[in-house]
Amino acid sequence: MIILAGMIGVGKTTYTYRLAEELGTQPFFEPVEENPILDKYYEDPDKYGFALQIYFLNKRFKMIKAAYHDDNNILDRSIYEDALFTYINTLKGSISEQEYDIYLELLDNMMEEIQGLPKKAPDLLIYLDGSFDHIMNNIKKRGRNYEQPNEENGLADYYQLLYKHYQNWYEDYNYSPKMRIATDDLDIANPNDWNHVYQQIQQKMKTIGLEK
């Protein structure tokens, strides 16, 4: 099991599709388009912050259970990142300290259940890293209206805060082997760029005994 990780807009979905295709396996994706809360959260994070994180945690746990019972799956975000988003919303005041404590207790209970699954952690985490400007440009290009920062919605500050903490999150991550891919100068629709990325992944998989 390989998990992609990284900031909103860094390209996890695209990399997940491409890697699953290369490895001939099933991709599992974060529920975004069918999420009934996400756009409401961007409109009113103080009202919907806690509900959004519970929604993601529930869907992620369901996805992990399905993926863990099969071999050779790719997930486009980890359950470990969900706690980071919840923490950021607590820093911003969109989630109360009491709600944060409830979330962490629920997450702990879920992680205990994961301990009983065929795998207790992913085999490899691939962290997609990019400059803040590159990520903001990706968010603009994919065109989801509720994601676009402006002077009124405060999203620029939210993205900056999340970006800053993501770097520390990756450094502290220790549940499995991990690797970092710098994405700024890559367009994996270009075969040469994708081959460069895939060679890095293959080398890491070989090092940790996962070579296909």
PDB file of C-alpha atoms in Angstrom:
ATOM      1  CA  MET A   1       0.000   0.000   0.000  1.00  0.00           C
ATOM      2  CA  ILE A   2       1.328   3.377  -1.078  1.00  0.00           C
ATOM      3  CA  ILE A   3      -0.128   6.674   0.149  1.00  0.00           C
ATOM      4  CA  LEU A   4       0.306  10.070  -1.476  1.00  0.00           C
ATOM      5  CA  ALA A   5       0.499  13.087   0.814  1.00  0.00           C
ATOM      6  CA  GLY A   6       0.838  16.819   0.452  1.00  0.00           C
ATOM      7  CA  MET A   7      -0.734  20.227   0.460  1.00  0.00           C
ATOM      8  CA  ILE A   8      -4.096  21.033  -1.135  1.00  0.00           C
ATOM      9  CA  GLY A   9      -3.465  21.590  -4.844  1.00  0.00           C
ATOM     10  CA  VAL A  10      -0.040  19.962  -5.032  1.00  0.00           C
ATOM     11  CA  GLY A  11      -1.236  17.247  -7.429  1.00  0.00           C
ATOM     12  CA  LYS A  12      -2.011  14.158  -5.328  1.00  0.00           C
ATOM     13  CA  THR A  13      -4.951  13.043  -7.473  1.00  0.00           C
ATOM     14  CA  THR A  14      -2.964  13.263 -10.712  1.00  0.00           C
ATOM     15  CA  TYR A  15       0.018  11.418  -9.258  1.00  0.00           C
ATOM     16  CA  THR A  16      -2.250   8.759  -7.749  1.00  0.00           C
ATOM     17  CA  TYR A  17      -3.928   8.096 -11.107  1.00  0.00           C
ATOM     18  CA  ARG A  18      -0.585   7.890 -12.866  1.00  0.00           C
ATOM     19  CA  LEU A  19       1.113   5.669 -10.300  1.00  0.00           C
ATOM     20  CA  ALA A  20      -1.839   3.275 -10.059  1.00  0.00           C
ATOM     21  CA  GLU A  21      -1.858   3.006 -13.848  1.00  0.00           C
ATOM     22  CA  GLU A  22       1.882   2.292 -13.898  1.00  0.00           C
ATOM     23  CA  LEU A  23       1.624  -0.365 -11.190  1.00  0.00           C
ATOM     24  CA  GLY A  24      -1.584  -1.875 -12.557  1.00  0.00           C
ATOM     25  CA  THR A  25      -3.468  -1.445  -9.316  1.00  0.00           C
ATOM     26  CA  GLN A  26      -6.521   0.302  -7.848  1.00  0.00           C
ATOM     27  CA  PRO A  27      -6.466   3.961  -6.788  1.00  0.00           C
ATOM     28  CA  PHE A  28      -8.529   5.208  -3.847  1.00  0.00           C
ATOM     29  CA  PHE A  29      -9.443   8.897  -3.853  1.00  0.00           C
ATOM     30  CA  GLU A  30     -10.419  11.445  -1.255  1.00  0.00           C
ATOM     31  CA  PRO A  31     -14.181  12.149  -1.550  1.00  0.00           C
ATOM     32  CA  VAL A  32     -14.280  15.729  -2.845  1.00  0.00           C
ATOM     33  CA  GLU A  33     -16.779  16.185  -5.651  1.00  0.00           C
ATOM     34  CA  GLU A  34     -19.495  14.242  -3.808  1.00  0.00           C
ATOM     35  CA  ASN A  35     -18.724  15.876  -0.440  1.00  0.00           C
ATOM     36  CA  PRO A  36     -21.912  17.678   0.729  1.00  0.00           C
ATOM     37  CA  ILE A  37     -20.056  19.774   3.323  1.00  0.00           C
ATOM     38  CA  LEU A  38     -16.884  20.983   1.594  1.00  0.00           C
ATOM     39  CA  ASP A  39     -18.305  24.009  -0.220  1.00  0.00           C
ATOM     40  CA  LYS A  40     -20.289  24.955   2.909  1.00  0.00           C
ATOM     41  CA  TYR A  41     -17.082  24.799   4.931  1.00  0.00           C
ATOM     42  CA  TYR A  42     -15.353  27.271   2.627  1.00  0.00           C
ATOM     43  CA  GLU A  43     -18.340  29.608   2.978  1.00  0.00           C
ATOM     44  CA  ASP A  44     -18.535  29.306   6.787  1.00  0.00           C
ATOM     45  CA  PRO A  45     -15.605  27.424   8.338  1.00  0.00           C
ATOM     46  CA  ASP A  46     -16.632  28.283  11.895  1.00  0.00           C
ATOM     47  CA  LYS A  47     -19.968  26.522  11.415  1.00  0.00           C
ATOM     48  CA  TYR A  48     -18.832  23.534   9.363  1.00  0.00           C
ATOM     49  CA  GLY A  49     -15.197  22.957  10.410  1.00  0.00           C
ATOM     50  CA  PHE A  50     -15.860  20.136  12.849  1.00  0.00           C
ATOM     51  CA  ALA A  51     -18.500  18.471  10.660  1.00  0.00           C
ATOM     52  CA  LEU A  52     -16.114  18.504   7.684  1.00  0.00           C
ATOM     53  CA  GLN A  53     -13.301  16.826   9.587  1.00  0.00           C
ATOM     54  CA  ILE A  54     -15.617  14.151  10.963  1.00  0.00           C
ATOM     55  CA  TYR A  55     -16.915  13.559   7.431  1.00  0.00           C
ATOM     56  CA  PHE A  56     -13.391  13.114   6.074  1.00  0.00           C
ATOM     57  CA  LEU A  57     -12.338  10.900   8.977  1.00  0.00           C
ATOM     58  CA  ASN A  58     -15.317   8.616   8.486  1.00  0.00           C
ATOM     59  CA  LYS A  59     -14.812   8.340   4.718  1.00  0.00           C
ATOM     60  CA  ARG A  60     -11.062   7.858   5.094  1.00  0.00           C
ATOM     61  CA  PHE A  61     -11.509   5.044   7.604  1.00  0.00           C
ATOM     62  CA  LYS A  62     -13.965   3.295   5.290  1.00  0.00           C
ATOM     63  CA  MET A  63     -11.532   3.677   2.385  1.00  0.00           C
ATOM     64  CA  ILE A  64      -8.606   2.344   4.434  1.00  0.00           C
ATOM     65  CA  LYS A  65     -10.563  -0.741   5.499  1.00  0.00           C
ATOM     66  CA  ALA A  66     -11.381  -1.510   1.873  1.00  0.00           C
ATOM     67  CA  ALA A  67      -7.824  -0.926   0.698  1.00  0.00           C
ATOM     68  CA  TYR A  68      -6.107  -2.852   3.499  1.00  0.00           C
ATOM     69  CA  HIS A  69      -7.894  -6.066   2.578  1.00  0.00           C
ATOM     70  CA  ASP A  70      -6.477  -6.001  -0.955  1.00  0.00           C
ATOM     71  CA  ASP A  71      -2.922  -5.937  -2.240  1.00  0.00           C
ATOM     72  CA  ASN A  72      -1.073  -3.150  -4.038  1.00  0.00           C
ATOM     73  CA  ASN A  73      -3.359  -0.148  -3.634  1.00  0.00           C
ATOM     74  CA  ILE A  74      -2.648   3.574  -3.934  1.00  0.00           C
ATOM     75  CA  LEU A  75      -4.414   6.144  -1.728  1.00  0.00           C
ATOM     76  CA  ASP A  76      -4.377   9.858  -2.501  1.00  0.00           C
ATOM     77  CA  ARG A  77      -4.285  11.047   1.115  1.00  0.00           C
ATOM     78  CA  SER A  78      -3.485   9.533   4.506  1.00  0.00           C
ATOM     79  CA  ILE A  79      -5.565   9.439   7.669  1.00  0.00           C
ATOM     80  CA  TYR A  80      -2.551  10.949   9.413  1.00  0.00           C
ATOM     81  CA  GLU A  81      -3.037  14.181   7.459  1.00  0.00           C
ATOM     82  CA  ASP A  82      -6.644  14.548   8.596  1.00  0.00           C
ATOM     83  CA  ALA A  83      -5.442  15.314  12.106  1.00  0.00           C
ATOM     84  CA  LEU A  84      -3.254  18.099  10.696  1.00  0.00           C
ATOM     85  CA  PHE A  85      -6.249  19.760   9.026  1.00  0.00           C
ATOM     86  CA  THR A  86      -8.225  19.487  12.260  1.00  0.00           C
ATOM     87  CA  TYR A  87      -5.349  21.060  14.185  1.00  0.00           C
ATOM     88  CA  ILE A  88      -5.126  23.952  11.717  1.00  0.00           C
ATOM     89  CA  ASN A  89      -8.855  24.589  12.072  1.00  0.00           C
ATOM     90  CA  THR A  90      -8.385  24.616  15.842  1.00  0.00           C
ATOM     91  CA  LEU A  91      -5.600  27.182  15.521  1.00  0.00           C
ATOM     92  CA  LYS A  92      -7.910  29.333  13.390  1.00  0.00           C
ATOM     93  CA  GLY A  93     -10.762  29.020  15.877  1.00  0.00           C
ATOM     94  CA  SER A  94     -13.038  27.172  13.447  1.00  0.00           C
ATOM     95  CA  ILE A  95     -12.924  24.116  15.734  1.00  0.00           C
ATOM     96  CA  SER A  96     -13.099  24.471  19.512  1.00  0.00           C
ATOM     97  CA  GLU A  97     -10.652  22.857  21.907  1.00  0.00           C
ATOM     98  CA  GLN A  98     -13.461  20.582  23.106  1.00  0.00           C
ATOM     99  CA  GLU A  99     -14.244  19.500  19.548  1.00  0.00           C
ATOM    100  CA  TYR A 100     -10.556  18.914  18.891  1.00  0.00           C
ATOM    101  CA  ASP A 101     -10.310  16.653  21.946  1.00  0.00           C
ATOM    102  CA  ILE A 102     -13.380  14.705  20.763  1.00  0.00           C
ATOM    103  CA  TYR A 103     -11.814  14.344  17.308  1.00  0.00           C
ATOM    104  CA  LEU A 104      -8.524  13.057  18.703  1.00  0.00           C
ATOM    105  CA  GLU A 105     -10.281  10.521  20.911  1.00  0.00           C
ATOM    106  CA  LEU A 106     -12.294   9.269  17.933  1.00  0.00           C
ATOM    107  CA  LEU A 107      -9.140   9.100  15.807  1.00  0.00           C
ATOM    108  CA  ASP A 108      -7.361   7.099  18.520  1.00  0.00           C
ATOM    109  CA  ASN A 109     -10.246   4.629  18.602  1.00  0.00           C
ATOM    110  CA  MET A 110     -10.115   4.252  14.822  1.00  0.00           C
ATOM    111  CA  MET A 111      -6.362   3.757  14.850  1.00  0.00           C
ATOM    112  CA  GLU A 112      -6.813   0.942  17.375  1.00  0.00           C
ATOM    113  CA  GLU A 113      -9.161  -0.719  14.885  1.00  0.00           C
ATOM    114  CA  ILE A 114      -6.565  -0.297  12.136  1.00  0.00           C
ATOM    115  CA  GLN A 115      -4.126  -2.246  14.308  1.00  0.00           C
ATOM    116  CA  GLY A 116      -6.330  -5.299  13.716  1.00  0.00           C
ATOM    117  CA  LEU A 117      -6.298  -4.972   9.928  1.00  0.00           C
ATOM    118  CA  PRO A 118      -3.903  -6.950   7.677  1.00  0.00           C
ATOM    119  CA  LYS A 119      -1.517  -3.981   7.655  1.00  0.00           C
ATOM    120  CA  LYS A 120      -1.021  -1.566  10.520  1.00  0.00           C
ATOM    121  CA  ALA A 121       0.469   1.215   8.372  1.00  0.00           C
ATOM    122  CA  PRO A 122       1.166   1.987   4.714  1.00  0.00           C
ATOM    123  CA  ASP A 123       4.247   0.477   3.122  1.00  0.00           C
ATOM    124  CA  LEU A 124       5.366   3.823   1.710  1.00  0.00           C
ATOM    125  CA  LEU A 125       4.291   7.455   1.965  1.00  0.00           C
ATOM    126  CA  ILE A 126       5.138   9.692  -0.993  1.00  0.00           C
ATOM    127  CA  TYR A 127       5.126  13.364  -0.035  1.00  0.00           C
ATOM    128  CA  LEU A 128       4.565  15.757  -2.920  1.00  0.00           C
ATOM    129  CA  ASP A 129       6.350  19.001  -2.171  1.00  0.00           C
ATOM    130  CA  GLY A 130       5.964  22.271  -4.020  1.00  0.00           C
ATOM    131  CA  SER A 131       6.513  25.966  -3.533  1.00  0.00           C
ATOM    132  CA  PHE A 132       3.590  27.970  -2.187  1.00  0.00           C
ATOM    133  CA  ASP A 133       3.290  29.920  -5.458  1.00  0.00           C
ATOM    134  CA  HIS A 134       3.209  26.692  -7.479  1.00  0.00           C
ATOM    135  CA  ILE A 135       0.440  25.270  -5.307  1.00  0.00           C
ATOM    136  CA  MET A 136      -1.620  28.469  -5.464  1.00  0.00           C
ATOM    137  CA  ASN A 137      -1.315  28.414  -9.247  1.00  0.00           C
ATOM    138  CA  ASN A 138      -2.565  24.805  -9.310  1.00  0.00           C
ATOM    139  CA  ILE A 139      -5.564  25.746  -7.165  1.00  0.00           C
ATOM    140  CA  LYS A 140      -6.355  28.602  -9.537  1.00  0.00           C
ATOM    141  CA  LYS A 141      -6.022  26.369 -12.614  1.00  0.00           C
ATOM    142  CA  ARG A 142      -8.325  23.616 -11.383  1.00  0.00           C
ATOM    143  CA  GLY A 143     -11.010  26.234 -10.931  1.00  0.00           C
ATOM    144  CA  ARG A 144     -13.080  25.154  -7.936  1.00  0.00           C
ATOM    145  CA  ASN A 145     -14.801  28.394  -7.030  1.00  0.00           C
ATOM    146  CA  TYR A 146     -14.978  27.714  -3.301  1.00  0.00           C
ATOM    147  CA  GLU A 147     -11.186  27.176  -3.146  1.00  0.00           C
ATOM    148  CA  GLN A 148     -10.196  30.503  -4.676  1.00  0.00           C
ATOM    149  CA  PRO A 149      -8.710  32.994  -2.194  1.00  0.00           C
ATOM    150  CA  ASN A 150      -9.871  36.610  -2.182  1.00  0.00           C
ATOM    151  CA  GLU A 151      -9.786  39.583   0.177  1.00  0.00           C
ATOM    152  CA  GLU A 152     -13.024  38.581   1.884  1.00  0.00           C
ATOM    153  CA  ASN A 153     -12.700  34.855   2.534  1.00  0.00           C
ATOM    154  CA  GLY A 154      -9.294  34.693   4.260  1.00  0.00           C
ATOM    155  CA  LEU A 155      -8.260  31.592   2.321  1.00  0.00           C
ATOM    156  CA  ALA A 156      -4.812  32.972   1.514  1.00  0.00           C
ATOM    157  CA  ASP A 157      -3.993  33.076   5.238  1.00  0.00           C
ATOM    158  CA  TYR A 158      -5.467  29.591   5.717  1.00  0.00           C
ATOM    159  CA  TYR A 159      -3.356  28.164   2.892  1.00  0.00           C
ATOM    160  CA  GLN A 160      -0.227  29.869   4.244  1.00  0.00           C
ATOM    161  CA  LEU A 161      -0.809  28.420   7.716  1.00  0.00           C
ATOM    162  CA  LEU A 162      -1.474  24.941   6.353  1.00  0.00           C
ATOM    163  CA  TYR A 163       1.571  25.099   4.069  1.00  0.00           C
ATOM    164  CA  LYS A 164       3.845  26.091   6.941  1.00  0.00           C
ATOM    165  CA  HIS A 165       2.685  23.200   9.124  1.00  0.00           C
ATOM    166  CA  TYR A 166       2.787  20.643   6.317  1.00  0.00           C
ATOM    167  CA  GLN A 167       6.572  20.871   6.161  1.00  0.00           C
ATOM    168  CA  ASN A 168       6.853  19.995   9.853  1.00  0.00           C
ATOM    169  CA  TRP A 169       4.222  17.296   9.495  1.00  0.00           C
ATOM    170  CA  TYR A 170       6.313  15.488   6.886  1.00  0.00           C
ATOM    171  CA  GLU A 171       9.495  15.767   8.919  1.00  0.00           C
ATOM    172  CA  ASP A 172       7.733  14.289  11.965  1.00  0.00           C
ATOM    173  CA  TYR A 173       5.943  11.490  10.070  1.00  0.00           C
ATOM    174  CA  ASN A 174       7.331   8.134  11.239  1.00  0.00           C
ATOM    175  CA  TYR A 175       4.617   5.510  10.640  1.00  0.00           C
ATOM    176  CA  SER A 176       6.276   4.057   7.528  1.00  0.00           C
ATOM    177  CA  PRO A 177       9.095   4.601   5.042  1.00  0.00           C
ATOM    178  CA  LYS A 178       8.673   7.915   3.239  1.00  0.00           C
ATOM    179  CA  MET A 179      10.063   9.890   0.336  1.00  0.00           C
ATOM    180  CA  ARG A 180       9.745  13.416  -0.983  1.00  0.00           C
ATOM    181  CA  ILE A 181       9.173  14.477  -4.600  1.00  0.00           C
ATOM    182  CA  ALA A 182       9.701  18.116  -5.617  1.00  0.00           C
ATOM    183  CA  THR A 183       6.884  18.962  -8.057  1.00  0.00           C
ATOM    184  CA  ASP A 184       7.506  22.561  -9.148  1.00  0.00           C
ATOM    185  CA  ASP A 185       9.362  21.769 -12.364  1.00  0.00           C
ATOM    186  CA  LEU A 186       7.458  18.611 -13.258  1.00  0.00           C
ATOM    187  CA  ASP A 187       4.565  17.998 -15.619  1.00  0.00           C
ATOM    188  CA  ILE A 188       3.874  14.290 -15.371  1.00  0.00           C
ATOM    189  CA  ALA A 189       1.716  14.421 -18.493  1.00  0.00           C
ATOM    190  CA  ASN A 190       5.129  14.704 -20.152  1.00  0.00           C
ATOM    191  CA  PRO A 191       6.562  11.164 -20.481  1.00  0.00           C
ATOM    192  CA  ASN A 192      10.090  12.296 -19.665  1.00  0.00           C
ATOM    193  CA  ASP A 193       8.984  13.983 -16.441  1.00  0.00           C
ATOM    194  CA  TRP A 194       6.895  10.997 -15.427  1.00  0.00           C
ATOM    195  CA  ASN A 195       9.757   8.582 -16.121  1.00  0.00           C
ATOM    196  CA  HIS A 196      11.981  10.723 -13.890  1.00  0.00           C
ATOM    197  CA  VAL A 197       9.419  10.560 -11.071  1.00  0.00           C
ATOM    198  CA  TYR A 198       8.704   6.863 -11.489  1.00  0.00           C
ATOM    199  CA  GLN A 199      12.399   6.011 -11.410  1.00  0.00           C
ATOM    200  CA  GLN A 200      12.653   7.740  -8.033  1.00  0.00           C
ATOM    201  CA  ILE A 201       9.670   5.776  -6.740  1.00  0.00           C
ATOM    202  CA  GLN A 202      10.999   2.484  -8.131  1.00  0.00           C
ATOM    203  CA  GLN A 203      14.350   3.066  -6.456  1.00  0.00           C
ATOM    204  CA  LYS A 204      12.679   3.751  -3.117  1.00  0.00           C
ATOM    205  CA  MET A 205      10.435   0.687  -3.501  1.00  0.00           C
ATOM    206  CA  LYS A 206      13.504  -1.428  -4.248  1.00  0.00           C
ATOM    207  CA  THR A 207      15.298  -0.055  -1.189  1.00  0.00           C
ATOM    208  CA  ILE A 208      12.439  -0.995   1.148  1.00  0.00           C
ATOM    209  CA  GLY A 209      11.638  -4.319  -0.541  1.00  0.00           C
ATOM    210  CA  LEU A 210       8.494  -3.307  -2.468  1.00  0.00           C
ATOM    211  CA  GLU A 211       9.785  -3.545  -6.042  1.00  0.00           C
ATOM    212  CA  LYS A 212       7.002  -4.843  -8.320  1.00  0.00           C
TER     213      LYS A 212
END
